[in-house]
PDB file of C-alpha atoms and ligand atoms in Angstrom:
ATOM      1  CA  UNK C   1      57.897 -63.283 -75.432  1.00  0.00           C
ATOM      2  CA  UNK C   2      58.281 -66.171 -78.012  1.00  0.00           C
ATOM      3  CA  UNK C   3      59.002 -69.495 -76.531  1.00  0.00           C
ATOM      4  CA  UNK C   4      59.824 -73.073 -76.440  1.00  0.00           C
ATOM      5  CA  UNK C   5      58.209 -75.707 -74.179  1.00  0.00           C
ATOM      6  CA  UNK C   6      58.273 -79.368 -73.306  1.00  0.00           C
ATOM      7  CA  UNK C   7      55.135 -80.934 -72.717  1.00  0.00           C
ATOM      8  CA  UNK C   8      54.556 -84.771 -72.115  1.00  0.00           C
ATOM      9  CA  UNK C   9      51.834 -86.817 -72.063  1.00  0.00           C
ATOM     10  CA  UNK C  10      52.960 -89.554 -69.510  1.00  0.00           C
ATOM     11  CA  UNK C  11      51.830 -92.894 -69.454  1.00  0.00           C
ATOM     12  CA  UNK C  12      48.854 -93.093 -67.831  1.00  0.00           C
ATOM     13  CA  UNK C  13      47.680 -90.088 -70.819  1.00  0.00           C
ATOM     14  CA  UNK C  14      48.947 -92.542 -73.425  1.00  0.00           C
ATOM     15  CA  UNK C  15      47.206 -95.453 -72.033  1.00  0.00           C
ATOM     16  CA  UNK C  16      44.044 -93.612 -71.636  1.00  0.00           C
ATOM     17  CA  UNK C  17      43.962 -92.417 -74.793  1.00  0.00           C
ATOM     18  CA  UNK C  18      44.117 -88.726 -74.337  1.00  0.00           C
ATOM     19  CA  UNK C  19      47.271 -87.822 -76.812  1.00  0.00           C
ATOM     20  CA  UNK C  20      44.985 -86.487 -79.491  1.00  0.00           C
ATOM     21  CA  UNK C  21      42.963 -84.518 -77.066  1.00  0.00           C
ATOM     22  CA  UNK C  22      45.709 -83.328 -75.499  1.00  0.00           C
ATOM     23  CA  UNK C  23      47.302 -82.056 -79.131  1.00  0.00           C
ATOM     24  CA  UNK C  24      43.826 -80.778 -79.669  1.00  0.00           C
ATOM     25  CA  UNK C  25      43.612 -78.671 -77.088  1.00  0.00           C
ATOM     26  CA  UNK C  26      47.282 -77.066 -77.785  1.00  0.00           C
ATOM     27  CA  UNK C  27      46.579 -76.469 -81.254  1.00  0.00           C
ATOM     28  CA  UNK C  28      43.111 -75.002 -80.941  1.00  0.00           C
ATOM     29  CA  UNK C  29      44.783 -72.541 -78.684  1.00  0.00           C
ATOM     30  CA  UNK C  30      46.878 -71.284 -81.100  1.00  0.00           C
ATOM     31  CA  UNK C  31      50.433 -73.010 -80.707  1.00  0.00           C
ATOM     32  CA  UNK C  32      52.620 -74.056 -83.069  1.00  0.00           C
ATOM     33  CA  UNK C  33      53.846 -77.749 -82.806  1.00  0.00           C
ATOM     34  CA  UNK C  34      57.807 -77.817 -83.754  1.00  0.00           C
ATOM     35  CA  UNK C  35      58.432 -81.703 -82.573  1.00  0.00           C
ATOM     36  CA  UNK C  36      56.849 -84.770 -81.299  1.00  0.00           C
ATOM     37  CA  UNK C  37      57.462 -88.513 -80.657  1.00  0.00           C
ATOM     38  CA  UNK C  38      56.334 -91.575 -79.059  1.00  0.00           C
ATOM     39  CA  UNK C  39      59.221 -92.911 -76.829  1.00  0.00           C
ATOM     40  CA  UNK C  40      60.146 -95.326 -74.040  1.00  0.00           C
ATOM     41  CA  UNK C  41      62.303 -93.364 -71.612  1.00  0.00           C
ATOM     42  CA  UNK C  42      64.904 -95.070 -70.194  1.00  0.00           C
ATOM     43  CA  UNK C  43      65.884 -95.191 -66.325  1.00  0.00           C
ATOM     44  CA  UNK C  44      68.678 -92.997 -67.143  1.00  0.00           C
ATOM     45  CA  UNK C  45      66.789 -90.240 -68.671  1.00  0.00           C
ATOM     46  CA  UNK C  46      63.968 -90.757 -65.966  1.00  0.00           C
ATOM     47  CA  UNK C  47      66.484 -90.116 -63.581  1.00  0.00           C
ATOM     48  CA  UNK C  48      68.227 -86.897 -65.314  1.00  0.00           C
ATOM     49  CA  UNK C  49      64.674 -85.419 -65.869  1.00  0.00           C
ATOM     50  CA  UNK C  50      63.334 -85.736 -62.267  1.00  0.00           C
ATOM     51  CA  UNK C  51      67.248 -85.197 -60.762  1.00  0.00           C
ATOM     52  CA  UNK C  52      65.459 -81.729 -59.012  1.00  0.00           C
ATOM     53  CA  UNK C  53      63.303 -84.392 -57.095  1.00  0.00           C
ATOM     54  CA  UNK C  54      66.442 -86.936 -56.115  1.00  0.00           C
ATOM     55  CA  UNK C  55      65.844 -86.787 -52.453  1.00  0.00           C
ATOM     56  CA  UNK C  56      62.109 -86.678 -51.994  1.00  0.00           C
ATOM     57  CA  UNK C  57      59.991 -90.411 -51.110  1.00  0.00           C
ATOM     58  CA  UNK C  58      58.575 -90.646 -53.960  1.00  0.00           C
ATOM     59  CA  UNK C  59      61.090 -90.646 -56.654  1.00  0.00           C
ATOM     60  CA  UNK C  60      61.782 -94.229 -56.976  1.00  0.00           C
ATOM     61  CA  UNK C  61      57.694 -94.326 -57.796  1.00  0.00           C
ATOM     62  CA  UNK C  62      58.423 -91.433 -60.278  1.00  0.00           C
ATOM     63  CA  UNK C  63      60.613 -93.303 -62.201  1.00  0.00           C
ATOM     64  CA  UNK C  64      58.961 -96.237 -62.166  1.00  0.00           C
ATOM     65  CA  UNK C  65      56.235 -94.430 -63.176  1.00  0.00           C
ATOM     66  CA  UNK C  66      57.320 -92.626 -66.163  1.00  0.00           C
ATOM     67  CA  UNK C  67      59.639 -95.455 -67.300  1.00  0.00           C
ATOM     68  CA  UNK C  68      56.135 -98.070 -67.039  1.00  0.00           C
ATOM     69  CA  UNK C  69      55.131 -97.435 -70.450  1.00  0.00           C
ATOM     70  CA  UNK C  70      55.042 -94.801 -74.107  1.00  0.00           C
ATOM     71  CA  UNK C  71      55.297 -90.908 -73.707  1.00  0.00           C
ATOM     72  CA  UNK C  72      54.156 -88.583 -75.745  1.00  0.00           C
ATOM     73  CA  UNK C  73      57.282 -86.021 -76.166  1.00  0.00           C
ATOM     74  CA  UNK C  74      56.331 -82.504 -77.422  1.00  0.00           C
ATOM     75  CA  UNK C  75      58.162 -79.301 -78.061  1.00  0.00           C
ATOM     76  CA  UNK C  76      55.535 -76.630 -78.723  1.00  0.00           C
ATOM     77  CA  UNK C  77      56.013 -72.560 -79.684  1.00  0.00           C
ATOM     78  CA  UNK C  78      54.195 -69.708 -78.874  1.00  0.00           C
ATOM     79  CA  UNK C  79      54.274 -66.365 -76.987  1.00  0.00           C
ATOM     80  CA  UNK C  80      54.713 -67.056 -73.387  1.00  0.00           C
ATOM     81  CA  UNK C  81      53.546 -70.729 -74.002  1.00  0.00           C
ATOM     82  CA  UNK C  82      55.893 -71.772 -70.631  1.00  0.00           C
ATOM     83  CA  UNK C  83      53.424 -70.096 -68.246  1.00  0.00           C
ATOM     84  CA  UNK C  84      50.079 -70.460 -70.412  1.00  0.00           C
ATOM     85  CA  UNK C  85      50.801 -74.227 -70.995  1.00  0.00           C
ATOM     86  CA  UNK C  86      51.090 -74.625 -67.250  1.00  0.00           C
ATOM     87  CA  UNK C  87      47.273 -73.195 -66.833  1.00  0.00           C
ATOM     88  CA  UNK C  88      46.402 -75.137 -69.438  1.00  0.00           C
ATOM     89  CA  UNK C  89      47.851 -78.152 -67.762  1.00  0.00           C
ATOM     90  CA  UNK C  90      46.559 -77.186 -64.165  1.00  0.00           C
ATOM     91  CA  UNK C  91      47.797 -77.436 -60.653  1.00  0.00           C
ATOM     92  CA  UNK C  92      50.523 -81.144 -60.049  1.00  0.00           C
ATOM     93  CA  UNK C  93      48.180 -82.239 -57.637  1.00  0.00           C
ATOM     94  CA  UNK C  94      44.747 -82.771 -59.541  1.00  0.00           C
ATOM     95  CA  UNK C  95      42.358 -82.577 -56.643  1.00  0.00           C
ATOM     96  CA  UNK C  96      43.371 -78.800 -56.981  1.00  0.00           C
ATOM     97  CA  UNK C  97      43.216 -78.479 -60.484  1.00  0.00           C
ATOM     98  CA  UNK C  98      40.252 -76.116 -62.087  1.00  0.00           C
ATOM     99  CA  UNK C  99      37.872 -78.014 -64.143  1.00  0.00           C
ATOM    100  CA  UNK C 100      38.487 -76.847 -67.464  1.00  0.00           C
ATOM    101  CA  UNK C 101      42.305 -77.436 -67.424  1.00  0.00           C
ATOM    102  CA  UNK C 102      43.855 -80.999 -68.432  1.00  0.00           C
ATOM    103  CA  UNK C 103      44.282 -82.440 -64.705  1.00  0.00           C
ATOM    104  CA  UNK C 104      40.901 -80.657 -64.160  1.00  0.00           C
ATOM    105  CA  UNK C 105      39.274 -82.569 -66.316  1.00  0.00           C
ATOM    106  CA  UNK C 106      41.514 -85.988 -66.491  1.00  0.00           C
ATOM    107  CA  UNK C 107      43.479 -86.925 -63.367  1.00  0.00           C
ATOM    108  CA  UNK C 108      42.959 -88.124 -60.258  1.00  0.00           C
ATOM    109  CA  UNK C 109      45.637 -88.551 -58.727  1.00  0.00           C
ATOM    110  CA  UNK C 110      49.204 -86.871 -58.150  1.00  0.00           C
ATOM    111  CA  UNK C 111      51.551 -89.500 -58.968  1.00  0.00           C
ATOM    112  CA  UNK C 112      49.472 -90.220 -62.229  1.00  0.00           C
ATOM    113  CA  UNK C 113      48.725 -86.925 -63.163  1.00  0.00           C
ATOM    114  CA  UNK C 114      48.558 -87.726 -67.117  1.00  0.00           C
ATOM    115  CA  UNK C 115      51.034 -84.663 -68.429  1.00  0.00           C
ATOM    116  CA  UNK C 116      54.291 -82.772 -67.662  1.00  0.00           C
ATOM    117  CA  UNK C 117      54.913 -79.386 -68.404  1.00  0.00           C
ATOM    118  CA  UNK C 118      58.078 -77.375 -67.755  1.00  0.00           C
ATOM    119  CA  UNK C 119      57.422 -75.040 -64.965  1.00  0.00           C
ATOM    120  CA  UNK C 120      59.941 -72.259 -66.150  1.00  0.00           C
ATOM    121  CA  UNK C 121      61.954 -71.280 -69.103  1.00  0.00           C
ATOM    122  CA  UNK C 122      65.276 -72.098 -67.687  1.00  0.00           C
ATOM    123  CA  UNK C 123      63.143 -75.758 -67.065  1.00  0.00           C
ATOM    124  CA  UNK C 124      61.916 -75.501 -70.802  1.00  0.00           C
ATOM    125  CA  UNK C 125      65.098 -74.990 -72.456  1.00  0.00           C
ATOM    126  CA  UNK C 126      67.286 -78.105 -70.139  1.00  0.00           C
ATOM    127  CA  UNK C 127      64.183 -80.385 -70.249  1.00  0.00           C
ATOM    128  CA  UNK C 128      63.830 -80.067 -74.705  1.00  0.00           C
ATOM    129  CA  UNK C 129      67.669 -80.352 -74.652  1.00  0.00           C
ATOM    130  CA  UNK C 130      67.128 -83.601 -72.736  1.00  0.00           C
ATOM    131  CA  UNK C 131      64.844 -84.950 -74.943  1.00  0.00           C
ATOM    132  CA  UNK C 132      64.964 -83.821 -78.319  1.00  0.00           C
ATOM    133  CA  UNK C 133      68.117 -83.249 -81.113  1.00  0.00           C
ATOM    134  CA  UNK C 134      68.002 -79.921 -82.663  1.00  0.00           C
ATOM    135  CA  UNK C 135      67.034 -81.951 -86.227  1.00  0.00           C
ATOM    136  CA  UNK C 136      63.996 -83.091 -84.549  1.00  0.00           C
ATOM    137  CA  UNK C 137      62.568 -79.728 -84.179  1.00  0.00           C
ATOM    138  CA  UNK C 138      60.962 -77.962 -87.073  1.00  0.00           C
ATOM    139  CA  UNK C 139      60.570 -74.185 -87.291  1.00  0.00           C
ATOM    140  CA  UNK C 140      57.754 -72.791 -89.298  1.00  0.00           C
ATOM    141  CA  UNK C 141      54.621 -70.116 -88.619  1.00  0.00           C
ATOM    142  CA  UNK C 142      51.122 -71.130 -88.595  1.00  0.00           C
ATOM    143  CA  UNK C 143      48.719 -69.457 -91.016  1.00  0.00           C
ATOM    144  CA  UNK C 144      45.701 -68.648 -88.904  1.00  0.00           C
TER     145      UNK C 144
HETATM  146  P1  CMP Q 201      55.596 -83.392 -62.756  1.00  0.00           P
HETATM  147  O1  CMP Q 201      55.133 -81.997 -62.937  1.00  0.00           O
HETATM  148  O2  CMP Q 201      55.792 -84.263 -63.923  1.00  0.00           O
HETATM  149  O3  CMP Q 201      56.961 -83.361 -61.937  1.00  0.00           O
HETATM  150  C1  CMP Q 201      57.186 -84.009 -60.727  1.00  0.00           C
HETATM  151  C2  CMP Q 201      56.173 -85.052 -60.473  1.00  0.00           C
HETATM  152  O4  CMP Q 201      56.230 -85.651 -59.217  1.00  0.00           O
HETATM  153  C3  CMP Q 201      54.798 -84.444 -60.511  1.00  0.00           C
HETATM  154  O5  CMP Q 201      54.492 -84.147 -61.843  1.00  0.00           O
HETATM  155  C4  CMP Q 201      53.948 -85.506 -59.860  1.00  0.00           C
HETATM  156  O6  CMP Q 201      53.396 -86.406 -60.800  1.00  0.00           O
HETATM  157  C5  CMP Q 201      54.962 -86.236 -59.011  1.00  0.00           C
HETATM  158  N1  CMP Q 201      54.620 -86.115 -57.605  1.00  0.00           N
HETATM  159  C6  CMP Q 201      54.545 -84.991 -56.881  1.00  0.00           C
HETATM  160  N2  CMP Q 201      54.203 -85.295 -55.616  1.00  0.00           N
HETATM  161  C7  CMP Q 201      54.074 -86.653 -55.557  1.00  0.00           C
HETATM  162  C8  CMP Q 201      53.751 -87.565 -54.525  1.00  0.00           C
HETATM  163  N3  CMP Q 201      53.477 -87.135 -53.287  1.00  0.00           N
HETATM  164  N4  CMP Q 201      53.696 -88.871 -54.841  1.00  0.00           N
HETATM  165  C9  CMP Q 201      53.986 -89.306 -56.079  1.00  0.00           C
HETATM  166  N5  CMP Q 201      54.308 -88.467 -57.108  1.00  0.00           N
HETATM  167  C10 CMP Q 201      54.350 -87.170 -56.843  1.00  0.00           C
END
């Protein structure tokens, strides 16, 4: 099925430099790119984005975390891109992530796990609501 997903590189990503390779890798596979920018989230949209996490230890951390610096925002298209993106991405927790995917091959860590992906299409569709406007997003096909 044709879909929509948000994908972020957080800010450890952006700090290490990985945005392009990141891009790379979704366009290589075939995806089509319909909106992207740089931003500083603020504590409020931190704290709408993670709200499913509210009550766990570590969300004061998550905030802080994501708030600490740029994301990369992204909005990419493609048949059944919400479940292929997340196997692209790998398991949260890198230490079980297959080399090969992105926290495979970049992160460490859990809390700094370098990229977000929305883990369903219900997910998907609140999460680019959240962060884009609907002028921000560009429809077109890719010729290849
Ligand atoms: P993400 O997929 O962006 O959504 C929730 C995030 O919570 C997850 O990535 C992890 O980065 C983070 N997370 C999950 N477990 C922990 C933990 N034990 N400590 C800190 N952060 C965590």
């Amino acid at each position: 099925m044709m879909e929509k997903t948000f994908i972020m590189v957080k800010p450890d990503g952006v700090q290490r430099g990985l945005i392009g390779e990141i891009v790379s890798r979704f366009e290589k596979k075939g995806f089509v790119l319909a909106g992207a920018k740089l931003m500083q989230i603020s504590t409020e949209l931190a704290e709408e984005h993670y709200g499913e996490h509210k009550e766990r230890p570590f969300f004061g951390e998550l905030v802080d975390f994501i708030t600490s610096g740029p994301v990369f925002a992204m909005v990419w298209e493609g048949e059944d891109v919400v479940k292929t993106s997340r196997h692209m991405i790998g398991a949260t927790n890198p230490q079980e992530a297959n080399p090969g995917s992105i926290r495979g091959d970049y992160a460490v860590t859990v809390g700094k796990n370098i990229i977000h992906g929305s883990d369903s299409l219900e997910s998907a569709e609140r999460e680019i609501n959240l962060f884009f406007n609907g002028n921000e997003l560009v429809d077109y096909t890719r010729q290849d």
